[in-house]
Short mmCIF file of C-alpha atoms in Angstrom, two decimals:
data_model
loop_
_atom_site.label_atom_id
_atom_site.label_comp_id
_atom_site.label_asym_id
_atom_site.label_seq_id
_atom_site.Cartn_x
_atom_site.Cartn_y
_atom_site.Cartn_z
CA MET A 134 0.11 0.15 -0.31
CA SER A 135 1.76 3.19 -0.77
CA ALA A 136 1.85 5.88 1.24
CA LEU A 137 -1.30 7.81 -0.29
CA ASP A 138 -3.29 4.50 -0.19
CA SER A 139 -2.51 4.30 3.36
CA LEU A 140 -3.88 7.84 3.90
CA TYR A 141 -6.48 7.80 1.79
CA HIS A 142 -7.65 4.29 3.73
CA HIS A 143 -8.03 5.96 7.18
CA HIS A 144 -9.81 8.93 5.48
CA VAL A 145 -12.12 7.20 4.18
CA HIS A 146 -12.77 5.34 7.47
CA ALA A 147 -12.84 7.53 9.77
CA LEU A 148 -15.32 9.41 7.65
CA GLN A 149 -17.21 6.51 7.94
CA ALA A 150 -17.66 6.06 11.39
CA ALA A 151 -18.57 10.34 11.26
CA THR A 152 -20.87 10.29 8.97
CA GLU A 153 -22.98 6.42 10.43
CA GLN A 154 -23.29 8.60 13.46
CA ALA A 155 -24.68 11.96 11.74
CA LEU A 156 -27.20 9.88 9.96
CA ALA A 157 -28.28 8.07 13.30
CA SER A 158 -28.28 11.39 14.95
CA ALA A 159 -30.34 13.07 12.47
CA GLY A 160 -32.73 9.98 11.69
CA PHE A 161 -31.25 8.89 8.32
CA ASP A 162 -30.85 5.51 6.90
CA ALA A 163 -28.75 5.85 3.87
CA LEU A 164 -27.04 9.01 2.22
CA ILE A 165 -26.60 9.73 -1.12
CA LEU A 166 -24.05 12.40 -2.22
CA ALA A 167 -24.32 13.43 -6.23
CA SER A 168 -21.49 14.64 -8.00
CA GLY A 169 -24.04 17.10 -9.41
CA SER A 170 -25.06 17.28 -13.19
CA ALA A 171 -23.58 19.80 -16.29
CA SER A 172 -25.28 23.29 -16.18
CA SER A 173 -26.10 25.37 -19.22
CA LYS A 174 -24.08 28.71 -19.34
CA ASN A 175 -27.72 30.34 -19.77
CA ARG A 176 -30.98 30.03 -22.29
CA PHE A 177 -29.70 30.74 -25.59
CA ASP A 178 -26.44 29.15 -25.58
CA ASP A 179 -25.89 25.20 -25.61
CA GLN A 180 -22.40 25.60 -23.88
CA SER A 181 -22.07 24.45 -19.85
CA TRP A 182 -19.76 25.54 -17.54
CA PRO A 183 -16.99 22.79 -16.36
CA LEU A 184 -18.01 20.89 -13.93
CA SER A 185 -18.14 22.26 -9.86
CA PRO A 186 -19.26 19.25 -8.10
CA THR A 187 -20.68 18.76 -5.15
CA PRO A 188 -18.54 19.59 -1.90
CA ALA A 189 -19.50 16.78 0.03
CA PHE A 190 -18.94 14.23 -3.08
CA LEU A 191 -15.56 15.43 -3.44
CA HIS A 192 -14.91 15.06 0.78
CA TRP A 193 -15.18 11.18 -0.12
CA VAL A 194 -13.86 10.59 -4.19
CA PRO A 195 -11.82 13.40 -5.60
CA LEU A 196 -14.19 12.20 -9.24
CA PRO A 197 -14.74 15.32 -11.37
CA GLU A 198 -17.46 13.71 -13.26
CA PRO A 199 -20.89 14.37 -13.68
CA ASP A 200 -23.90 12.29 -12.91
CA ALA A 201 -21.83 10.57 -10.52
CA TYR A 202 -23.25 9.24 -7.20
CA LEU A 203 -21.90 7.59 -4.05
CA VAL A 204 -23.76 5.54 -1.50
CA ILE A 205 -23.20 5.30 2.11
CA ARG A 206 -25.26 3.20 4.33
CA PRO A 207 -24.02 2.46 7.78
CA GLY A 208 -21.68 -1.13 8.23
CA ALA A 209 -21.22 -0.62 4.06
CA ARG A 210 -18.38 -0.10 2.06
CA PRO A 211 -19.30 2.82 0.18
CA ARG A 212 -20.61 2.10 -3.59
CA LEU A 213 -19.75 4.41 -6.45
CA ILE A 214 -22.33 4.76 -9.06
CA ARG A 215 -21.00 6.12 -12.20
CA THR A 216 -23.06 6.70 -15.34
CA LEU A 217 -21.96 5.83 -19.03
CA ALA A 218 -21.02 8.22 -21.15
CA GLU A 219 -22.98 8.16 -24.17
CA ASP A 220 -21.32 10.97 -25.77
CA TYR A 221 -18.64 11.30 -28.28
CA TRP A 222 -18.99 15.35 -28.36
CA GLU A 223 -17.33 15.73 -24.80
CA ALA A 224 -16.32 13.89 -22.32
CA PRO A 225 -15.87 13.88 -17.98
CA THR A 226 -12.96 14.98 -17.07
CA PRO A 227 -10.64 11.93 -16.04
CA PRO A 228 -9.89 11.83 -12.38
CA ASP A 229 -6.09 12.97 -10.89
CA SER A 230 -5.41 9.39 -9.38
CA ASP A 231 -8.03 6.24 -8.67
CA HIS A 232 -6.74 5.46 -5.90
CA PHE A 233 -9.70 6.01 -4.38
CA LEU A 234 -11.40 2.89 -6.17
CA ALA A 235 -9.63 0.49 -3.85
CA GLU A 236 -11.96 2.09 -1.09
CA VAL A 237 -15.66 2.03 -3.07
CA ASP A 238 -17.81 -0.59 -4.44
CA ALA A 239 -17.99 0.80 -7.83
CA VAL A 240 -19.76 -0.01 -10.76
CA THR A 241 -21.08 2.05 -14.40
CA VAL A 242 -24.36 1.95 -15.51
CA PRO A 243 -26.71 3.09 -18.28
CA ALA A 244 -28.62 7.24 -17.76
CA ALA A 245 -31.59 4.73 -17.74
CA ALA A 246 -30.37 2.04 -14.14
CA VAL A 247 -29.33 4.74 -12.39
CA ALA A 248 -33.05 5.41 -10.57
CA GLY A 249 -33.07 1.51 -9.96
CA GLU A 250 -29.76 2.01 -8.54
CA LEU A 251 -30.75 4.63 -6.27
CA ALA A 252 -34.34 2.80 -4.53
CA LEU A 253 -33.14 2.16 -1.49
CA PRO A 254 -35.14 1.44 1.59
CA GLY A 255 -35.54 3.42 4.51
CA ARG A 256 -34.82 7.06 5.70
CA VAL A 257 -32.75 7.93 2.48
CA ALA A 258 -31.10 11.56 2.50
CA VAL A 259 -29.78 13.32 -0.56
CA ILE A 260 -27.57 15.95 -0.64
CA CYS A 261 -26.57 17.80 -4.37
CA ARG A 262 -25.97 20.80 -6.06
CA ASP A 263 -28.45 21.34 -8.11
CA ASP A 264 -31.79 19.05 -8.03
CA GLN A 265 -30.13 15.68 -9.25
CA CYS A 266 -31.57 12.49 -7.98
CA ALA A 267 -34.14 14.41 -5.43
CA ALA A 268 -36.35 11.83 -6.38
CA ALA A 269 -34.47 9.26 -4.38
CA GLY A 270 -34.92 11.15 -0.91
CA THR A 271 -34.99 14.41 1.06
CA LEU A 272 -33.25 16.62 -0.30
CA ASN A 273 -29.69 18.42 1.10
CA PRO A 274 -31.44 18.33 4.76
CA ALA A 275 -30.31 21.26 6.91
CA ALA A 276 -29.71 19.75 10.24
CA LEU A 277 -27.62 16.86 8.15
CA ILE A 278 -25.13 19.41 6.46
CA ALA A 279 -24.41 21.04 9.30
CA ALA A 280 -23.41 17.73 11.01
CA LEU A 281 -21.64 17.34 7.64
CA ASP A 282 -19.75 20.53 7.73
CA GLN A 283 -18.83 19.97 11.21
CA ILE A 284 -16.46 16.98 10.00
CA ARG A 285 -15.22 18.72 6.73
CA THR A 286 -13.39 21.39 9.57
CA ARG A 287 -11.28 18.85 10.89
CA LYS A 288 -8.90 17.54 8.36
CA SER A 289 -7.61 14.35 7.99
CA ASP A 290 -3.91 13.71 7.63
CA TYR A 291 -5.31 13.10 3.79
CA GLU A 292 -6.65 15.77 3.58
CA LEU A 293 -3.31 17.86 5.15
CA TYR A 294 -1.81 16.02 2.33
CA CYS A 295 -3.85 17.24 -0.35
CA LEU A 296 -3.40 20.98 1.20
CA ALA A 297 0.61 20.75 1.14
CA GLN A 298 0.89 19.36 -2.37
CA ALA A 299 -1.54 22.06 -3.80
CA THR A 300 -0.22 24.89 -2.21
CA GLU A 301 3.85 23.40 -2.95
CA VAL A 302 2.05 24.05 -6.99
CA ALA A 303 1.01 27.34 -6.15
CA ALA A 304 4.41 28.72 -4.93
CA ARG A 305 5.32 27.67 -8.67
CA GLY A 306 3.23 29.73 -9.99
CA HIS A 307 3.63 32.77 -7.49
CA ARG A 308 7.69 32.76 -8.13
CA LYS A 309 6.95 32.90 -11.44
CA VAL A 310 5.15 35.88 -11.53
CA ALA A 311 6.89 37.56 -9.07
CA GLU A 312 10.12 36.66 -11.09
CA LEU A 313 8.40 37.69 -14.28
CA PHE A 314 7.43 41.46 -12.48
CA ALA A 315 10.41 42.42 -11.30
CA ALA A 316 12.34 42.02 -15.06
CA GLY A 317 9.52 43.68 -16.44
CA ASP A 318 6.93 45.54 -17.02
CA PRO A 319 4.20 42.35 -18.47
CA SER A 320 0.41 43.03 -18.23
CA GLU A 321 -2.08 41.24 -16.08
CA LEU A 322 -3.64 39.42 -18.30
CA GLN A 323 0.35 37.93 -18.97
CA LEU A 324 1.09 37.08 -15.63
CA HIS A 325 -2.34 35.71 -15.10
CA LEU A 326 -1.39 33.19 -17.90
CA ALA A 327 2.51 32.63 -16.98
CA TYR A 328 0.55 31.48 -13.07
CA LEU A 329 -1.88 29.05 -15.33
CA THR A 330 1.14 27.78 -17.39
CA ALA A 331 3.43 27.02 -14.33
CA THR A 332 1.13 26.12 -11.94
CA ASP A 333 -0.08 23.68 -14.92
CA GLN A 334 -4.05 24.06 -14.18
CA ASP A 335 -6.21 26.51 -16.37
CA ASP A 336 -9.24 28.40 -14.89
CA ALA A 337 -11.56 25.91 -14.44
CA GLN A 338 -9.59 23.96 -12.45
CA ALA A 339 -7.71 26.40 -9.92
CA PRO A 340 -9.73 27.16 -7.21
CA TYR A 341 -10.89 30.34 -7.81
CA LYS A 342 -10.10 32.72 -10.77
CA GLY A 343 -6.65 34.34 -9.32
CA ILE A 344 -6.70 38.03 -8.30
CA VAL A 345 -3.91 39.91 -10.93
CA ALA A 346 -3.96 43.55 -10.05
CA VAL A 347 -1.71 45.71 -11.07
CA GLY A 348 -1.22 49.64 -9.26
CA GLU A 349 -4.59 51.04 -8.12
CA HIS A 350 -6.69 48.22 -9.15
CA ALA A 351 -5.02 45.90 -6.34
CA ALA A 352 -7.16 48.66 -4.05
CA ILE A 353 -10.49 46.53 -5.39
CA LEU A 354 -10.24 43.84 -3.35
CA HIS A 355 -11.16 40.90 -6.52
CA TRP A 356 -9.96 42.78 -9.44
CA VAL A 357 -10.17 39.57 -11.85
CA SER A 358 -10.18 42.22 -15.35
CA TYR A 359 -6.63 41.48 -16.59
CA GLN A 360 -5.77 45.01 -18.13
CA ARG A 361 -4.13 43.16 -21.38
CA ARG A 362 -1.81 47.30 -21.89
CA ALA A 363 1.09 46.82 -20.24
CA SER A 364 0.74 49.52 -17.09
CA GLY A 365 3.98 51.40 -18.11
CA ARG A 366 5.34 53.06 -14.70
CA PRO A 367 8.28 52.23 -13.39
CA ASP A 368 7.30 52.00 -10.52
CA THR A 369 4.12 50.76 -9.61
CA SER A 370 2.76 47.50 -7.61
CA LEU A 371 1.89 44.17 -8.09
CA LEU A 372 -1.07 41.89 -5.86
CA VAL A 373 -1.08 38.02 -6.73
CA ASP A 374 -4.12 35.89 -4.97
CA ALA A 375 -4.08 32.68 -6.22
CA GLY A 376 -4.09 28.85 -5.98
CA ALA A 377 -3.85 25.49 -6.80
CA ARG A 378 -5.42 21.75 -6.42
CA HIS A 379 -4.10 18.49 -5.47
CA LEU A 380 -6.97 15.68 -5.50
CA GLY A 381 -9.58 18.22 -4.38
CA TYR A 382 -8.81 20.72 -2.22
CA GLY A 383 -7.29 24.14 -3.13
CA CYS A 384 -4.89 26.14 -0.87
CA ASP A 385 -5.05 30.12 -1.32
CA ILE A 386 -2.02 32.19 -1.12
CA THR A 387 -1.28 36.24 -1.43
CA ARG A 388 1.57 37.82 -2.04
CA THR A 389 2.11 42.03 -2.72
CA TYR A 390 5.20 43.15 -4.62
CA ALA A 391 6.52 46.30 -5.11
CA ARG A 392 8.67 47.62 -8.60
CA GLY A 393 10.75 51.20 -9.02
CA ALA A 394 13.38 53.20 -7.21
CA GLY A 395 10.92 56.78 -6.66
CA ALA A 396 10.09 57.67 -3.00
CA ALA A 397 6.53 56.66 -3.48
CA ALA A 398 7.31 52.76 -4.35
CA ARG A 399 10.15 52.85 -1.65
CA ARG A 400 7.32 54.22 0.56
CA PHE A 401 4.88 51.17 -0.50
CA ALA A 402 7.76 48.61 -0.15
CA ASP A 403 8.14 49.47 3.43
CA CYS A 404 4.65 49.01 3.88
CA ILE A 405 4.77 45.76 2.28
CA GLN A 406 7.91 44.88 4.83
CA ARG A 407 6.08 45.95 8.09
CA LEU A 408 2.51 44.06 6.99
CA ASP A 409 4.51 41.23 6.21
CA VAL A 410 6.23 41.94 9.86
CA LEU A 411 2.86 42.16 10.67
CA GLN A 412 0.62 39.21 9.31
CA ARG A 413 4.07 36.70 10.79
CA GLN A 414 3.12 38.34 14.26
CA VAL A 415 -0.39 37.64 14.31
CA CYS A 416 0.15 33.94 12.94
CA ALA A 417 2.53 33.58 15.94
CA ARG A 418 -0.16 34.43 18.58
CA ILE A 419 -2.74 31.68 16.83
CA GLU A 420 -3.33 28.85 20.24
CA VAL A 421 -5.51 25.84 20.22
CA GLY A 422 -8.39 27.20 22.48
CA MET A 423 -9.23 30.72 21.42
CA GLU A 424 -11.93 32.36 19.76
CA TYR A 425 -10.80 33.72 15.91
CA GLU A 426 -11.77 36.86 16.01
CA ALA A 427 -9.79 37.61 18.84
CA LEU A 428 -6.89 37.18 16.73
CA HIS A 429 -8.75 39.46 13.69
CA ASP A 430 -9.11 42.36 16.52
CA TYR A 431 -5.28 41.36 17.28
CA SER A 432 -4.77 42.02 14.17
CA HIS A 433 -6.43 45.50 14.14
CA GLU A 434 -4.60 46.55 17.31
CA LEU A 435 -0.98 46.38 15.76
CA LEU A 436 -2.32 47.72 12.38
CA GLY A 437 -2.95 50.90 14.52
CA VAL A 438 0.93 50.28 15.91
CA ALA A 439 2.23 49.92 12.66
CA LEU A 440 0.18 53.33 10.62
CA VAL A 441 1.99 54.89 13.11
CA GLU A 442 5.26 53.87 12.55
CA LEU A 443 5.00 54.24 9.08
CA GLY A 444 4.09 57.48 8.99
CA LEU A 445 0.55 56.99 7.70
CA GLY A 446 -1.51 57.25 11.05
CA LYS A 447 -1.47 59.76 13.71
CA GLY A 448 -1.67 60.06 17.40
CA ASP A 449 -2.71 56.78 19.52
CA PRO A 450 -2.75 53.25 17.75
CA ALA A 451 -5.63 52.64 19.98
CA THR A 452 -7.23 55.55 19.06
CA LEU A 453 -7.24 54.39 15.33
CA VAL A 454 -8.53 51.45 16.30
CA ALA A 455 -11.48 52.29 18.49
CA ARG A 456 -12.50 55.49 15.73
CA GLY A 457 -12.81 53.53 12.72
CA VAL A 458 -9.76 54.05 11.15
CA THR A 459 -7.75 50.79 10.98
CA ARG A 460 -10.77 48.97 9.96
CA ALA A 461 -11.29 51.80 6.82
CA LEU A 462 -7.49 50.63 5.90
CA PHE A 463 -8.21 46.76 6.09
CA PRO A 464 -12.41 46.35 5.30
CA HIS A 465 -11.87 43.19 5.17
CA GLY A 466 -11.91 39.27 7.22
CA LEU A 467 -8.76 38.20 9.19
CA GLY A 468 -9.31 34.82 6.70
CA HIS A 469 -11.19 32.11 6.49
CA SER A 470 -11.74 28.35 6.33
CA LEU A 471 -10.20 26.49 3.43
CA GLY A 472 -10.46 23.02 2.43
CA ILE A 473 -12.38 21.84 -0.33
CA VAL A 474 -14.25 24.53 -1.01
CA THR A 475 -11.85 28.27 -0.88
CA HIS A 476 -13.77 29.77 1.84
CA ASP A 477 -14.70 26.33 3.30
CA VAL A 478 -17.98 25.83 5.89
CA GLY A 479 -18.01 25.10 9.42
CA MET A 480 -16.47 27.90 10.76
CA LYS A 481 -18.99 30.37 11.18
CA LEU A 482 -21.21 29.32 14.02
CA ARG A 483 -22.32 32.49 14.87
CA ALA A 484 -22.25 35.96 13.19
CA PRO A 485 -19.05 38.47 14.25
CA ARG A 486 -19.36 41.62 15.60
CA PRO A 487 -20.67 44.31 13.47
CA ASP A 488 -17.96 46.11 13.34
CA ASN A 489 -16.16 43.29 12.23
CA GLN A 490 -19.11 42.36 9.72
CA TYR A 491 -17.10 40.52 7.07
CA LEU A 492 -15.09 37.89 9.31
CA ARG A 493 -15.22 34.81 7.89
CA ASN A 494 -14.25 32.66 10.36
CA THR A 495 -15.94 33.38 14.05
CA SER A 496 -15.29 29.57 15.64
CA ARG A 497 -12.65 28.69 18.23
CA VAL A 498 -9.08 27.55 17.18
CA GLU A 499 -9.36 23.36 17.16
CA VAL A 500 -6.78 20.96 16.40
CA GLY A 501 -7.33 20.12 12.94
CA GLN A 502 -8.46 22.86 11.44
CA VAL A 503 -7.07 24.66 8.57
CA PHE A 504 -7.72 28.43 7.74
CA THR A 505 -5.91 31.54 6.26
CA ILE A 506 -4.21 34.79 7.89
CA GLU A 507 -4.46 37.22 5.47
CA PRO A 508 -4.51 40.58 7.03
CA GLY A 509 -4.28 43.65 4.83
CA LEU A 510 -3.70 47.78 4.10
CA TYR A 511 -5.47 49.62 0.79
CA VAL A 512 -5.91 53.30 -0.01
CA ILE A 513 -10.05 52.84 -1.37
CA ASP A 514 -11.27 56.21 -2.05
CA GLN A 515 -14.97 55.29 -0.79
CA LEU A 516 -13.95 53.87 2.24
CA LEU A 517 -11.90 57.24 3.12
CA ALA A 518 -14.25 59.36 2.59
CA PRO A 519 -15.92 59.19 5.67
CA LEU A 520 -13.06 59.73 7.65
CA ARG A 521 -11.58 62.63 5.68
CA ALA A 522 -15.20 64.47 5.93
CA ASP A 523 -15.53 63.85 9.98
CA ASP A 524 -13.22 64.68 12.90
CA ARG A 525 -11.44 62.20 11.98
CA ARG A 526 -9.59 63.57 9.59
CA GLY A 527 -6.54 64.17 11.94
CA LEU A 528 -5.75 60.75 12.36
CA LEU A 529 -4.58 60.15 8.71
CA ASP A 530 -1.84 61.66 6.66
CA TRP A 531 -3.48 62.05 3.71
CA ASP A 532 -0.38 63.40 1.57
CA ALA A 533 1.12 60.12 2.20
CA LEU A 534 -2.04 57.88 1.73
CA ALA A 535 -2.32 60.37 -1.55
CA THR A 536 1.32 58.67 -2.42
CA LEU A 537 0.37 54.93 -1.88
CA ALA A 538 -2.87 55.25 -3.85
CA PRO A 539 -1.74 54.53 -7.29
CA PHE A 540 -0.04 51.11 -5.38
CA GLY A 541 -3.69 50.15 -4.40
CA GLY A 542 -3.46 48.34 -1.31
CA ILE A 543 -1.04 45.03 0.39
CA ARG A 544 -2.62 41.49 1.01
CA ILE A 545 -0.69 38.66 2.23
CA GLU A 546 -1.94 35.51 3.39
CA ASP A 547 -0.96 32.01 4.82
CA ASN A 548 -2.72 28.42 4.98
CA LEU A 549 -1.63 27.37 8.18
CA ALA A 550 -3.13 23.77 9.79
CA VAL A 551 -3.32 23.18 13.42
CA THR A 552 -2.15 19.67 14.13
CA ALA A 553 -1.66 18.15 17.37
CA ARG A 554 2.03 19.22 16.96
CA GLY A 555 1.28 22.82 16.28
CA VAL A 556 0.30 24.89 14.01
CA VAL A 557 1.95 24.71 10.48
CA ASN A 558 2.43 27.84 8.29
CA LEU A 559 2.00 25.36 4.71
CA THR A 560 2.78 28.28 2.46
CA ARG A 561 5.85 29.68 4.34
CA GLN A 562 7.29 26.36 3.86
CA ALA A 563 6.51 26.03 0.26
CA LEU A 564 8.09 29.07 -0.86
CA ALA A 565 10.91 29.08 1.78
#
């Protein structure tokens, strides 16, 4: 048995036991996980979107194939039902590995036979991204989905392996893009395509559409328009937020770079370096049992100090936090759960405080979790305008901010795994 086979064997057996408990608690006798069907781009087009399988299905088998079903019953091996593809126009995407077949009973049947295969006795739950096979049981029962989401928050060694492998792949792309940006003036589109080539994937295979933002575009948090012309500026910035997948699991990495010898470029480079120190400080603060929201608050405390040190903020750092200045410059959450889905499930169990409205993780840190730490610093006019207009105007150096505005913003994002042996920074390991 290979190392991958062994990891997957233990993953599936633990998942079987946990799922059986969840089924019993929810009052179900069996579970059908459906990959999902191909969906058209719109009613006036005969093209379909690339399949994004139901995450609960991928939790068991990394099979990016439409109209596939996994039947889970207590005390029985998982049964994988694949629909025979009778089509010469297109073919399903083959899996990157077939290691999972050793742990399931797999059959391939014609489409007409699928309903019979899914006719199970007792109370059956069906989880699917669309209404495929809804007639086979209760579709997407909320209580069961919530229980399965909680299972996904505690990553197995197999899942950690997949995330680490995805991170190694993404690291190649980030190195390549940084190299090209430092050496010349490529367009955003050229950088995006270079990243995909270096990571051997296309947009549909990536865990999310990569963000490649040059200059002021970095002030748009999810800039994916990919300008086709070079910036034409010797002094500018680049923010790259891009990941990769391995066997269904995706990483999420962001880095920011400065280029140029002018005073503004040097100042922006100092800001990047200072935010990197801040990000490492937050990572070092992680402890099992603490609230993730406390980490978010800590990042704002550190940012208040950094703003004063950088000459961007004035007065007491605590005042910059209390008066909402840091949240105008760092408006998003510190991070999110990570796994099969980029913004993974199960770790926003309650709403954050109103001043942390965009925080996607409000869990208590536990062994098995994987999440991101991604503080930012941006010059976004619409968020700064209220500060400029009221009595908070004196808390910022507006001339200094104006010199940074053409560089957009900074984000530094790592993926961290909380293990029994301590917190592991998957991103820093891969980029070392």
